[in-house]
Tab-separated table of C-alpha atoms and ligand atoms in Angstrom:
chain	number	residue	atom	x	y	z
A	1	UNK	CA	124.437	48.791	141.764
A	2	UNK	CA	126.163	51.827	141.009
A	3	UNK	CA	124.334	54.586	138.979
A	4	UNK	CA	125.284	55.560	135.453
A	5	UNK	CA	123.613	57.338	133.480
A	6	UNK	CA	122.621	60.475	130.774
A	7	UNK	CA	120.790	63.233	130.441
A	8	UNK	CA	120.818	65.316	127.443
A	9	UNK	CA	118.954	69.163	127.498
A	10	UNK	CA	117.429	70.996	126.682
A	11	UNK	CA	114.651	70.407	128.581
A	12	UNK	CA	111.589	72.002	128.682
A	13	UNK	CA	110.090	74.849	131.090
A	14	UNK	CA	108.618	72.632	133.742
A	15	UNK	CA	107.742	73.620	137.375
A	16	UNK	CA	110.888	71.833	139.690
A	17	UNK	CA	109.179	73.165	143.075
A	18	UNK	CA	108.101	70.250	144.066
A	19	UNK	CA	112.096	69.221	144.188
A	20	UNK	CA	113.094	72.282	145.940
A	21	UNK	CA	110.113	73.087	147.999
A	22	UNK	CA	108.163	69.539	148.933
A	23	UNK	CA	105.969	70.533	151.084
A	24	UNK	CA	104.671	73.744	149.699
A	25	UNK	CA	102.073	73.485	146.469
A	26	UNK	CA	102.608	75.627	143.555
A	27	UNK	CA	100.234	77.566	141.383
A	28	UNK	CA	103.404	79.073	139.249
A	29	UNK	CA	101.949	79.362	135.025
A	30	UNK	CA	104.426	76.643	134.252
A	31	UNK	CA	103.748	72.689	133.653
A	32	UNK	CA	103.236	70.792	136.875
A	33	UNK	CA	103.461	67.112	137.010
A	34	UNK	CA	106.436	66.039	134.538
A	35	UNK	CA	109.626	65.339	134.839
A	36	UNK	CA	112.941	66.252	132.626
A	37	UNK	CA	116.127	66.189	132.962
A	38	UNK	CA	116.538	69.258	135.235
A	39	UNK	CA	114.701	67.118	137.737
A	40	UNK	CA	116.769	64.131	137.415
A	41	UNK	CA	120.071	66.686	137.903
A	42	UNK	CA	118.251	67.906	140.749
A	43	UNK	CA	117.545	65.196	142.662
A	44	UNK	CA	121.009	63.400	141.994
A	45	UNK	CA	122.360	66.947	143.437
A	46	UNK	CA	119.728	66.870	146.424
A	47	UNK	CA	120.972	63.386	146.893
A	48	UNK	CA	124.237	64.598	148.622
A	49	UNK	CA	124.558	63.514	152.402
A	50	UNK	CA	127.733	65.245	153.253
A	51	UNK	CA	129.446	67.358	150.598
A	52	UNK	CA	129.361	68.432	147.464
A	53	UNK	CA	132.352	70.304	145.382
A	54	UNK	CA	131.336	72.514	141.957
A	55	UNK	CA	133.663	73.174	139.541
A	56	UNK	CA	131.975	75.399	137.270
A	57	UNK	CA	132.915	77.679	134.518
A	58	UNK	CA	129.278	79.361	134.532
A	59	UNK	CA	126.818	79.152	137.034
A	60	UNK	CA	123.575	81.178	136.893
A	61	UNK	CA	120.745	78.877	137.092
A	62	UNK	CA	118.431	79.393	139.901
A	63	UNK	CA	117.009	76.216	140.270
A	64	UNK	CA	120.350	74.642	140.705
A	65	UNK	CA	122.234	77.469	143.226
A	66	UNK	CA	118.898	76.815	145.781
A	67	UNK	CA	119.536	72.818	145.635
A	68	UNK	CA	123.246	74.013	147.064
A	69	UNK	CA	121.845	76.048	149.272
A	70	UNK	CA	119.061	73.687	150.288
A	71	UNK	CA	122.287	71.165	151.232
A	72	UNK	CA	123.618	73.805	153.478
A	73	UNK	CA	121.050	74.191	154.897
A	74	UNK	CA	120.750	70.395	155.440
A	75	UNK	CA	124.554	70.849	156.993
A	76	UNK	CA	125.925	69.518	153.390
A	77	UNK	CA	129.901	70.773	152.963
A	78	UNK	CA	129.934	73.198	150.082
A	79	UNK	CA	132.984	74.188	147.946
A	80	UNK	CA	132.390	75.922	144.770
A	81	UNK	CA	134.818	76.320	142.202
A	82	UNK	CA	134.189	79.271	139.454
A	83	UNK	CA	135.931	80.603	136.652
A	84	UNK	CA	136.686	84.307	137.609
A	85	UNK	CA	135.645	86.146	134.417
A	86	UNK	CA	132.046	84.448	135.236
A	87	UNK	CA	131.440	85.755	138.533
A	88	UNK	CA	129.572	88.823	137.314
A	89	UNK	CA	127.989	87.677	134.432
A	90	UNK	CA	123.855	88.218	133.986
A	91	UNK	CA	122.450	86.188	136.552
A	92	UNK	CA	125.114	85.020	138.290
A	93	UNK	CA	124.478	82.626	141.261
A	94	UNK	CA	128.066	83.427	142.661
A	95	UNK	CA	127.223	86.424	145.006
A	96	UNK	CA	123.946	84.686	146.029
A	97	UNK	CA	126.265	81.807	146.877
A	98	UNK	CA	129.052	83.571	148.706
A	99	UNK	CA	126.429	85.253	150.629
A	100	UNK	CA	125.202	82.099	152.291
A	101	UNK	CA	127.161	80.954	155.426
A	102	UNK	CA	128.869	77.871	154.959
A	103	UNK	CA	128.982	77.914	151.289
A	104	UNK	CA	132.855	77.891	150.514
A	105	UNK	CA	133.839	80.209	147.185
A	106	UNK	CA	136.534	79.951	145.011
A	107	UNK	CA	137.714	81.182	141.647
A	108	UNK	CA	140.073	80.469	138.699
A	109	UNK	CA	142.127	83.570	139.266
A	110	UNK	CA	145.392	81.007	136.877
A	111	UNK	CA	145.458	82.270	133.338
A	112	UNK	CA	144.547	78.897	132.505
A	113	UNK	CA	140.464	79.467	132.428
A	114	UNK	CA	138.431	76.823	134.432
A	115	UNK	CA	136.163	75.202	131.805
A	116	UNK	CA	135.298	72.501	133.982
A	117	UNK	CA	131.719	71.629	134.247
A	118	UNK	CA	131.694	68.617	137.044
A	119	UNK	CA	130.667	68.050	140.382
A	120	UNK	CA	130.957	65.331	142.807
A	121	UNK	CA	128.167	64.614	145.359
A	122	UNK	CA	129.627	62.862	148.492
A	123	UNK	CA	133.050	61.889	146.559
A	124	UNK	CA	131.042	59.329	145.014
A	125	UNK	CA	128.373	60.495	142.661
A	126	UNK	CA	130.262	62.293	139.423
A	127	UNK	CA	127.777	64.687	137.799
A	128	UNK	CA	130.106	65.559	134.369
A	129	UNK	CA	129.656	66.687	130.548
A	130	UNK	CA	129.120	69.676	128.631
A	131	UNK	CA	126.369	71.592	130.637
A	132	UNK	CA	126.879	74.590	132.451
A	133	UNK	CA	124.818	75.355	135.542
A	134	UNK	CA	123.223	78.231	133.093
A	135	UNK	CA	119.474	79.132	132.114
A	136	UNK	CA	120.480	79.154	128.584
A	137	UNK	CA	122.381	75.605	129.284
A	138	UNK	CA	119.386	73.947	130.834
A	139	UNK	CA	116.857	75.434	129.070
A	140	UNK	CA	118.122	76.821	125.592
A	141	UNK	CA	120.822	74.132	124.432
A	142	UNK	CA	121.685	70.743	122.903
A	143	UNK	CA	123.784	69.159	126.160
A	144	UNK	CA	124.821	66.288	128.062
A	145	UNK	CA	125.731	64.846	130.998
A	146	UNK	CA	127.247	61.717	132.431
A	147	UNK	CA	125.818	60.711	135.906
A	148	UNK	CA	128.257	58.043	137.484
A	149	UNK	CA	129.333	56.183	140.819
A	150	UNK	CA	131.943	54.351	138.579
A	151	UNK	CA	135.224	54.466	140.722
A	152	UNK	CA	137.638	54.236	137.944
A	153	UNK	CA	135.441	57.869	136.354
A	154	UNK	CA	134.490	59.399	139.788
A	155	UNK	CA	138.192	59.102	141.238
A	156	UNK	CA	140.277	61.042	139.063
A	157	UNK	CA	137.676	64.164	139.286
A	158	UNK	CA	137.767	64.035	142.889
A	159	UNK	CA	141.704	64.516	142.801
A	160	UNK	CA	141.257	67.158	140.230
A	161	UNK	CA	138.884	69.070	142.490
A	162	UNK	CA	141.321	68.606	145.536
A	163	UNK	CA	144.288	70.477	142.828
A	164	UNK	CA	142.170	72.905	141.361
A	165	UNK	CA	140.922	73.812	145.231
B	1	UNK	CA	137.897	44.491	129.527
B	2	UNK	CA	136.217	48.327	128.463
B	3	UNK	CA	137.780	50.878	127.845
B	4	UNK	CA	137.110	53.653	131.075
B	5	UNK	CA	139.649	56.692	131.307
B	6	UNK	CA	139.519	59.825	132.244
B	7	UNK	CA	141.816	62.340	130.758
B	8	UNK	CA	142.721	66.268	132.318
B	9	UNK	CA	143.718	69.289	129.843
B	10	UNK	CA	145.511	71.580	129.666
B	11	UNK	CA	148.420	69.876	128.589
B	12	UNK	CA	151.812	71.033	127.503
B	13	UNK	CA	153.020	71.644	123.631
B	14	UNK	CA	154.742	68.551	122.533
B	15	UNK	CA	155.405	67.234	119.414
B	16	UNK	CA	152.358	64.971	118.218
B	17	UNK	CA	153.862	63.623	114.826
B	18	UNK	CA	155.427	60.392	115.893
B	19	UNK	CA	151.240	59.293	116.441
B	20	UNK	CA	149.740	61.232	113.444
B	21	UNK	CA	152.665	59.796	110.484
B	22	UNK	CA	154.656	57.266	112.180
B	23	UNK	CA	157.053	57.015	109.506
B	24	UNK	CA	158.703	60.683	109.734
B	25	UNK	CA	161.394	61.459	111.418
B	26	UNK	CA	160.416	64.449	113.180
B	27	UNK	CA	162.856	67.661	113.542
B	28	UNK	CA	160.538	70.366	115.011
B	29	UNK	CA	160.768	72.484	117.930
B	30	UNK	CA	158.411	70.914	119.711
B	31	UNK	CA	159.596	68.699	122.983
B	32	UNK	CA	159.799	64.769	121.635
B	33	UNK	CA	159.237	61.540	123.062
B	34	UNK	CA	156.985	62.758	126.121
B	35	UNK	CA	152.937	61.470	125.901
B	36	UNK	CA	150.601	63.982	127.514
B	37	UNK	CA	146.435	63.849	127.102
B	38	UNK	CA	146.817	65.033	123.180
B	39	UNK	CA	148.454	61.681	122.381
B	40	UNK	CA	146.565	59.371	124.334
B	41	UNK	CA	142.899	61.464	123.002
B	42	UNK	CA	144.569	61.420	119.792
B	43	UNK	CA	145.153	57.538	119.903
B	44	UNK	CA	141.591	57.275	121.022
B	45	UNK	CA	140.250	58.875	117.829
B	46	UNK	CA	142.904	56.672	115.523
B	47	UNK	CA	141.641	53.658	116.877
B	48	UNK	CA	138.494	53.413	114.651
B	49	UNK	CA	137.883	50.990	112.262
B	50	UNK	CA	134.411	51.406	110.922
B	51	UNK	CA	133.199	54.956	111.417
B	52	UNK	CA	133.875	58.074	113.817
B	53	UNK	CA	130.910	60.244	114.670
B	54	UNK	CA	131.544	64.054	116.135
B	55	UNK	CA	129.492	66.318	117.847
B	56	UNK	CA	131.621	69.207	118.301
B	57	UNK	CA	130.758	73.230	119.390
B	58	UNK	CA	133.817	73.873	117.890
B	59	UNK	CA	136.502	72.472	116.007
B	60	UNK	CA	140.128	74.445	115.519
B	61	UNK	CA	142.647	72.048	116.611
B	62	UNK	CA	144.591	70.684	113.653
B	63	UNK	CA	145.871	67.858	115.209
B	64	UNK	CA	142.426	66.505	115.810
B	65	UNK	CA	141.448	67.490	112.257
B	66	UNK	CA	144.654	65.584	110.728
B	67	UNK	CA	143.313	62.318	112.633
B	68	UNK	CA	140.034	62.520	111.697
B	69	UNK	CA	141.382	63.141	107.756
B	70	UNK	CA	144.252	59.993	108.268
B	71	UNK	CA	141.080	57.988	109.449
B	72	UNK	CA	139.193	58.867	106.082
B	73	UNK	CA	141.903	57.912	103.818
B	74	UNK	CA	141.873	54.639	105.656
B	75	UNK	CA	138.009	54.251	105.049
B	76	UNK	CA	136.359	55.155	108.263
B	77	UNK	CA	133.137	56.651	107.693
B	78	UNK	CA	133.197	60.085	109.396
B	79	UNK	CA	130.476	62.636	110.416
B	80	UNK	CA	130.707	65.693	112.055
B	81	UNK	CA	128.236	67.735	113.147
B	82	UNK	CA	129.106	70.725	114.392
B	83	UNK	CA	127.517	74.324	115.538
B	84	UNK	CA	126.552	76.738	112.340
B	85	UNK	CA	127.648	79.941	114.289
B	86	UNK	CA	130.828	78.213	114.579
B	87	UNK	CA	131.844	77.402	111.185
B	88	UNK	CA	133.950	80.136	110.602
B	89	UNK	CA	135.415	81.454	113.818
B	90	UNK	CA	139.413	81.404	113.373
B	91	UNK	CA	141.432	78.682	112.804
B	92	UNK	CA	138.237	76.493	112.014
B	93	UNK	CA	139.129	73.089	110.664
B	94	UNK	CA	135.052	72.876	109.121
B	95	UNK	CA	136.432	74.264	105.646
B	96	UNK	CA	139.367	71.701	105.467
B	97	UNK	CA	137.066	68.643	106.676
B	98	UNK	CA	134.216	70.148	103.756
B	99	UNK	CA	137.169	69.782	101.097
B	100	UNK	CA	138.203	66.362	101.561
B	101	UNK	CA	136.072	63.255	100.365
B	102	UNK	CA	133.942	61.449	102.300
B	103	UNK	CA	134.014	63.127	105.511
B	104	UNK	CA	130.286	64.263	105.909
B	105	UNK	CA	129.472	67.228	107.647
B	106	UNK	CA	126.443	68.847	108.932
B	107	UNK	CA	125.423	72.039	110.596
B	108	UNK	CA	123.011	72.585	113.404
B	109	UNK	CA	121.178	75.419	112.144
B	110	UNK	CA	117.998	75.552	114.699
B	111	UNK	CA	117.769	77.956	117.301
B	112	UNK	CA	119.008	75.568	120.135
B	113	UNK	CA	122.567	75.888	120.128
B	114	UNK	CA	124.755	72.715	119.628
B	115	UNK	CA	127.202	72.996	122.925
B	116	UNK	CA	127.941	68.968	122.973
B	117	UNK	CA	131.673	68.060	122.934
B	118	UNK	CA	131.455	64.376	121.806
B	119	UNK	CA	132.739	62.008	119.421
B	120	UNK	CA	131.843	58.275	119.332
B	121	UNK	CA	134.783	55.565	118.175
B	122	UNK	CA	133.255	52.386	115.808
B	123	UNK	CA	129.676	53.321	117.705
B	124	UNK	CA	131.475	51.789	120.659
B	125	UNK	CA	133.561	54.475	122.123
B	126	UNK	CA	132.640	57.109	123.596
B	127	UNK	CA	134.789	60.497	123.953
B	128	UNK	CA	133.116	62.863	126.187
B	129	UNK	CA	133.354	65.843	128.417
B	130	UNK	CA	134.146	69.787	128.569
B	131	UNK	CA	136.846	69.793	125.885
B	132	UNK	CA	135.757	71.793	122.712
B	133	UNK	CA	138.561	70.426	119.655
B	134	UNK	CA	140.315	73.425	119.748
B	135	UNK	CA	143.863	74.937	120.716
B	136	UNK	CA	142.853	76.791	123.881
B	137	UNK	CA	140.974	73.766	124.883
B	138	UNK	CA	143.724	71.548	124.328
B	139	UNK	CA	146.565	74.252	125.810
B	140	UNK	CA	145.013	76.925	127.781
B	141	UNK	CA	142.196	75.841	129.303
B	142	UNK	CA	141.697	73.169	132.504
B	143	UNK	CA	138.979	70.595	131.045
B	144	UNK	CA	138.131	67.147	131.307
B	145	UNK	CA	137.531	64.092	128.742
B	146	UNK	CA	136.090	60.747	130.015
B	147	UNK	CA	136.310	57.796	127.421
B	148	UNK	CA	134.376	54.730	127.841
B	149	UNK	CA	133.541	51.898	126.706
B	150	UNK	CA	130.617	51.162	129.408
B	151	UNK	CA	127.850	50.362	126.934
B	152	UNK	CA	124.796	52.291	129.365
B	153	UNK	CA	127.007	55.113	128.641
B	154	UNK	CA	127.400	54.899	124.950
B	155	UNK	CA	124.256	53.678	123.743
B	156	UNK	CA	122.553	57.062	124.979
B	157	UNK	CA	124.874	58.926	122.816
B	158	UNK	CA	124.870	57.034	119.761
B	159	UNK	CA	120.838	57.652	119.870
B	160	UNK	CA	121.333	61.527	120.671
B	161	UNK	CA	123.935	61.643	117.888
B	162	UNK	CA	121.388	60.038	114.995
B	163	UNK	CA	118.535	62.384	115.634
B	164	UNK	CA	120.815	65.692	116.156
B	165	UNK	CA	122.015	64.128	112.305
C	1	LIG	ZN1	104.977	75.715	139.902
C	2	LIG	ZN1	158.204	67.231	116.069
């Protein structure tokens, strides 16, 4: 049965580590021990087996730029797609990204800006909607996002990737 | 069989009228007789026949704003809800949807930012993705719009929408 689902943000400051870090035990001042919607993106990201493309017009959460590193590390195929006025912004994940081997950069250098916010886990898992991969997206604003293995949905962003690539 | 569609801006400057006020014979400068992702989004929104609910960061495009108003005068119950900070950037349709009858609006004036980019069709159709209602959305910017009619989909936004209202 194919997944498809939402999550809306924000979500509250929780503790993710146990995501990102299993087998080490946290004593961090956040929350331990409940889950939002941050962990629900994370593990649908973490689910990837063999690639994962980004097409992102912001991307400066944490959290999320170590689960894409956590998939290289795994082997996962990385392409990242970023809108090229965003690359420096506060907090930007881009140089920590393009500083990891294997993690392949690009950005919307078009004068049409990139306001995608969409990635595709394994070109079958569509992870889609109005959140950018931002502190103040996750954690500050009203958001959503469609999670979906529907063909007909999933499809059409996989071809848009391969064009905007 | 549901509605499921995905739809890819930016799209070129063509002439819209023939869908917004069938009966003119348009004589613009505008390219006629082509259909990009304006028409078919626009179609989307005109094919409500009970009410049209928007969540909307921001709202510019007249286009848009001229469907929602032909809905009204045809007695579809509209709401929009859209971000306070954003009521008066330029070109914002907000002050003509406030002056006409019947079309309810409401601000989001808490500290958490309203960033969704939603409208719902008859509570039945949903309009989704990265695509703000505005010009450079619609003309200058690459962004995506799923519609659907898969009801796990909907229902989740239909909720969200009557406790943001
Ligand atoms: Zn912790
Ligand atoms: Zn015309």
């Amino acid at each position: 049965r194919p997944v498809n689902e939402v999550l809306f943000f924000p979500c509250e400051a929780v503790c993710v580590e146990h995501i990102l870090n299993p087998s080490f035990s946290c004593f961090c001042s956040l929350p331990h021990g409940q889950e939002t919607s941050i962990h629900i993106l994370l593990r649908h990201i973490l689910s990837a087996s063999s690639s994962l493309d980004v097409c992102m017009f912001a991307f400066t959460n944490t959290d999320l730029s170590r689960a894409v590193l956590a998939l290289r590390s795994r082997g996962v195929a990385i392409r990242v797609l970023v809108e090229e006025k965003n690359i420096s912004i506060c907090g930007s994940q881009i140089p920590v990204l393009l500083g990891a081997a294997g993690v392949c950069v690009r950005f919307n250098r078009t004068p049409i800006s990139m306001h995608h916010k969409f990635a595709v886990v394994d070109d079958r898992r569509l992870i889609t909607g109005s959140l950018n991969w931002t502190c103040t997206g996750v954690h500050d604003s009203n958001e959503n996002v469609i999670v979906t293995e529907v063909r007909g949905l999933v499809r059409p962003y996989v071809t848009q990737f391969a064009r905007l690539w």
